[in-house]
CSV table of N, CA and C in Angstrom, one decimal:
chain,number,residue,atom,x,y,z
N,1,MET,N,46.7,71.9,8.2
N,1,MET,CA,46.1,71.9,9.5
N,1,MET,C,46.6,70.6,10.2
N,2,SER,N,47.0,70.9,11.5
N,2,SER,CA,47.6,69.8,12.3
N,2,SER,C,46.5,68.9,12.8
N,3,THR,N,46.8,67.7,13.0
N,3,THR,CA,45.9,66.7,13.6
N,3,THR,C,45.7,67.0,15.1
N,4,ILE,N,44.7,66.4,15.7
N,4,ILE,CA,44.5,66.5,17.1
N,4,ILE,C,45.7,66.0,17.8
N,5,GLN,N,46.2,64.8,17.4
N,5,GLN,CA,47.3,64.2,18.1
N,5,GLN,C,48.6,65.1,18.0
N,6,GLU,N,48.8,65.7,16.9
N,6,GLU,CA,50.0,66.7,16.8
N,6,GLU,C,49.8,67.9,17.7
N,7,ILE,N,48.6,68.4,17.7
N,7,ILE,CA,48.3,69.5,18.6
N,7,ILE,C,48.5,69.1,20.1
N,8,SER,N,48.0,68.0,20.4
N,8,SER,CA,48.2,67.5,21.8
N,8,SER,C,49.6,67.3,22.2
N,9,GLU,N,50.4,66.8,21.3
N,9,GLU,CA,51.8,66.6,21.6
N,9,GLU,C,52.5,67.9,21.7
N,10,ALA,N,52.2,68.9,20.8
N,10,ALA,CA,52.8,70.2,20.9
N,10,ALA,C,52.5,70.9,22.2
N,11,LEU,N,51.2,70.7,22.7
N,11,LEU,CA,50.8,71.4,23.9
N,11,LEU,C,51.7,71.1,25.1
N,12,SER,N,52.2,69.8,25.2
N,12,SER,CA,53.0,69.4,26.3
N,12,SER,C,54.4,70.2,26.3
N,13,ASN,N,54.8,70.8,25.2
N,13,ASN,CA,56.0,71.5,25.1
N,13,ASN,C,55.9,73.0,25.5
N,14,LEU,N,54.6,73.4,25.7
N,14,LEU,CA,54.4,74.8,26.0
N,14,LEU,C,54.6,75.2,27.4
N,15,SER,N,55.0,76.4,27.7
N,15,SER,CA,55.1,76.9,29.1
N,15,SER,C,53.7,77.1,29.7
N,16,THR,N,53.6,77.3,31.0
N,16,THR,CA,52.3,77.5,31.6
N,16,THR,C,51.7,78.8,31.1
N,17,ASP,N,52.5,79.8,30.9
N,17,ASP,CA,51.9,81.1,30.3
N,17,ASP,C,51.3,80.8,28.9
N,18,GLU,N,52.0,80.1,28.1
N,18,GLU,CA,51.6,79.8,26.8
N,18,GLU,C,50.3,79.0,26.8
N,19,LEU,N,50.2,78.0,27.7
N,19,LEU,CA,49.0,77.2,27.9
N,19,LEU,C,47.8,78.0,28.3
N,20,GLN,N,48.0,79.0,29.2
N,20,GLN,CA,47.0,79.8,29.7
N,20,GLN,C,46.5,80.7,28.5
N,21,HIS,N,47.4,81.2,27.7
N,21,HIS,CA,47.0,82.0,26.5
N,21,HIS,C,46.1,81.1,25.6
N,22,ILE,N,46.6,79.9,25.3
N,22,ILE,CA,45.8,79.0,24.5
N,22,ILE,C,44.4,78.8,25.1
N,23,GLU,N,44.3,78.6,26.4
N,23,GLU,CA,43.1,78.4,27.0
N,23,GLU,C,42.1,79.6,26.8
N,24,ARG,N,42.7,80.8,27.0
N,24,ARG,CA,41.8,82.0,26.8
N,24,ARG,C,41.3,82.1,25.4
N,25,VAL,N,42.2,81.7,24.4
N,25,VAL,CA,41.8,81.7,23.0
N,25,VAL,C,40.7,80.7,22.8
N,26,ILE,N,40.8,79.5,23.3
N,26,ILE,CA,39.7,78.5,23.2
N,26,ILE,C,38.4,79.0,23.8
N,27,LEU,N,38.5,79.6,25.0
N,27,LEU,CA,37.3,80.1,25.7
N,27,LEU,C,36.6,81.2,24.8
N,28,ASP,N,37.5,82.0,24.2
N,28,ASP,CA,36.9,83.1,23.4
N,28,ASP,C,36.2,82.5,22.1
N,29,LEU,N,36.8,81.4,21.6
N,29,LEU,CA,36.1,80.7,20.5
N,29,LEU,C,34.8,80.2,20.9
N,30,TYR,N,34.7,79.6,22.1
N,30,TYR,CA,33.4,79.1,22.6
N,30,TYR,C,32.4,80.2,22.6
N,31,ARG,N,32.8,81.4,23.2
N,31,ARG,CA,31.9,82.5,23.2
N,31,ARG,C,31.5,83.0,21.9
N,32,ALA,N,32.5,83.1,20.9
N,32,ALA,CA,32.1,83.5,19.6
N,32,ALA,C,31.1,82.6,18.9
N,33,ARG,N,31.2,81.3,19.3
N,33,ARG,CA,30.2,80.3,18.7
N,33,ARG,C,29.0,80.3,19.5
N,34,GLN,N,28.9,81.2,20.5
N,34,GLN,CA,27.7,81.2,21.4
N,34,GLN,C,27.4,80.0,22.2
N,35,GLU,N,28.5,79.3,22.5
N,35,GLU,CA,28.5,78.1,23.4
N,35,GLU,C,28.5,78.7,24.8
N,36,THR,N,27.4,78.6,25.5
N,36,THR,CA,27.3,79.1,26.8
N,36,THR,C,28.1,78.2,27.8
N,37,ILE,N,29.1,78.8,28.5
N,37,ILE,CA,29.9,78.1,29.5
N,37,ILE,C,29.4,78.5,30.8
N,38,ILE,N,28.9,77.5,31.5
N,38,ILE,CA,28.3,77.8,32.9
N,38,ILE,C,29.4,77.7,33.9
N,39,PHE,N,30.3,76.8,33.8
N,39,PHE,CA,31.3,76.5,34.8
N,39,PHE,C,32.6,76.1,34.1
N,40,HIS,N,33.7,76.5,34.6
N,40,HIS,CA,35.0,76.2,34.1
N,40,HIS,C,36.0,76.0,35.2
N,41,ASP,N,36.5,74.8,35.5
N,41,ASP,CA,37.4,74.6,36.6
N,41,ASP,C,38.4,73.5,36.2
N,42,GLY,N,39.1,73.0,37.2
N,42,GLY,CA,40.1,72.0,37.0
N,42,GLY,C,39.6,70.7,36.4
N,43,TYR,N,38.3,70.5,36.6
N,43,TYR,CA,37.6,69.3,36.0
N,43,TYR,C,37.2,69.4,34.6
N,44,GLY,N,37.2,70.6,34.1
N,44,GLY,CA,36.8,70.8,32.7
N,44,GLY,C,35.8,71.9,32.6
N,45,ILE,N,35.1,71.9,31.4
N,45,ILE,CA,34.2,73.0,31.1
N,45,ILE,C,32.8,72.4,31.1
N,46,TRP,N,31.8,73.1,31.7
N,46,TRP,CA,30.4,72.7,31.8
N,46,TRP,C,29.6,73.7,31.0
N,47,THR,N,29.0,73.2,30.0
N,47,THR,CA,28.2,74.1,29.1
N,47,THR,C,26.7,74.0,29.4
N,48,GLU,N,26.0,74.9,28.7
N,48,GLU,CA,24.6,75.0,28.9
N,48,GLU,C,24.0,73.6,28.4
N,49,GLN,N,24.5,73.1,27.3
N,49,GLN,CA,24.0,71.8,26.8
N,49,GLN,C,24.2,70.7,27.8
N,50,ASP,N,25.4,70.7,28.5
N,50,ASP,CA,25.6,69.7,29.6
N,50,ASP,C,24.6,69.8,30.6
N,51,GLN,N,24.3,71.0,31.0
N,51,GLN,CA,23.3,71.3,32.1
N,51,GLN,C,21.9,70.8,31.7
N,52,ILE,N,21.5,71.1,30.4
N,52,ILE,CA,20.2,70.6,30.0
N,52,ILE,C,20.1,69.1,29.9
N,53,SER,N,21.2,68.5,29.5
N,53,SER,CA,21.2,67.0,29.4
N,53,SER,C,21.1,66.4,30.7
N,54,VAL,N,21.9,66.9,31.7
N,54,VAL,CA,21.8,66.3,33.0
N,54,VAL,C,20.4,66.5,33.7
N,55,ALA,N,19.9,67.7,33.5
N,55,ALA,CA,18.6,68.0,34.1
N,55,ALA,C,17.5,67.1,33.5
N,56,ALA,N,17.6,66.8,32.2
N,56,ALA,CA,16.7,65.8,31.6
N,56,ALA,C,16.8,64.4,32.3
N,57,GLU,N,18.0,64.0,32.5
N,57,GLU,CA,18.3,62.7,33.2
N,57,GLU,C,17.7,62.7,34.6
N,58,VAL,N,17.9,63.8,35.3
N,58,VAL,CA,17.4,63.9,36.7
N,58,VAL,C,15.9,63.8,36.7
N,59,PHE,N,15.2,64.5,35.8
N,59,PHE,CA,13.8,64.5,35.7
N,59,PHE,C,13.2,63.1,35.4
N,60,GLN,N,14.0,62.4,34.5
N,60,GLN,CA,13.6,61.0,34.2
N,60,GLN,C,13.6,60.1,35.5
N,61,LEU,N,14.7,60.3,36.3
N,61,LEU,CA,14.8,59.6,37.6
N,61,LEU,C,13.7,59.9,38.5
N,62,PHE,N,13.3,61.2,38.6
N,62,PHE,CA,12.2,61.6,39.4
N,62,PHE,C,10.9,60.9,39.0
N,63,GLU,N,10.7,60.9,37.7
N,63,GLU,CA,9.5,60.2,37.1
N,63,GLU,C,9.4,58.8,37.4
N,64,LYS,N,10.6,58.1,37.3
N,64,LYS,CA,10.6,56.7,37.6
N,64,LYS,C,10.3,56.4,39.1
N,65,GLU,N,10.9,57.3,40.0
N,65,GLU,CA,10.6,57.2,41.4
N,65,GLU,C,9.1,57.4,41.7
N,66,GLU,N,8.5,58.4,41.1
N,66,GLU,CA,7.1,58.6,41.3
N,66,GLU,C,6.3,57.4,40.8
N,67,ASN,N,6.7,56.9,39.7
N,67,ASN,CA,5.9,55.7,39.2
N,67,ASN,C,6.0,54.5,40.1
N,68,LEU,N,7.2,54.3,40.7
N,68,LEU,CA,7.4,53.2,41.7
N,68,LEU,C,6.5,53.5,42.9
N,69,GLU,N,6.4,54.7,43.4
N,69,GLU,CA,5.6,55.1,44.6
N,69,GLU,C,4.1,54.9,44.2
N,70,ASP,N,3.7,55.2,43.0
N,70,ASP,CA,2.3,55.0,42.6
N,70,ASP,C,2.0,53.5,42.6
N,71,ASP,N,3.0,52.7,42.1
N,71,ASP,CA,2.7,51.3,42.0
N,71,ASP,C,2.6,50.7,43.4
N,72,VAL,N,3.3,51.2,44.4
N,72,VAL,CA,3.3,50.7,45.8
N,72,VAL,C,1.9,51.1,46.4
N,73,ASP,N,1.5,52.3,46.1
N,73,ASP,CA,0.2,52.8,46.7
N,73,ASP,C,-1.0,52.1,46.1
N,74,ALA,N,-0.8,51.5,44.9
N,74,ALA,CA,-2.0,50.9,44.2
N,74,ALA,C,-2.4,49.6,44.8
């Protein structure tokens, strides 16, 4: 099995068509592993786990803001 570094170096030698094929294979692997992909674009892949994690962070910020408002009102 090749290392990540060897794979990364080999990818730079592939044509655009070959890279697109590899990308489709990788996305199929995510689906086979039941990794829910919500968004996929030039910035990368956004999974269900990413969405859950960010939502949790946002709700924590909301709670902090509410606590600050409660402190001001008291």
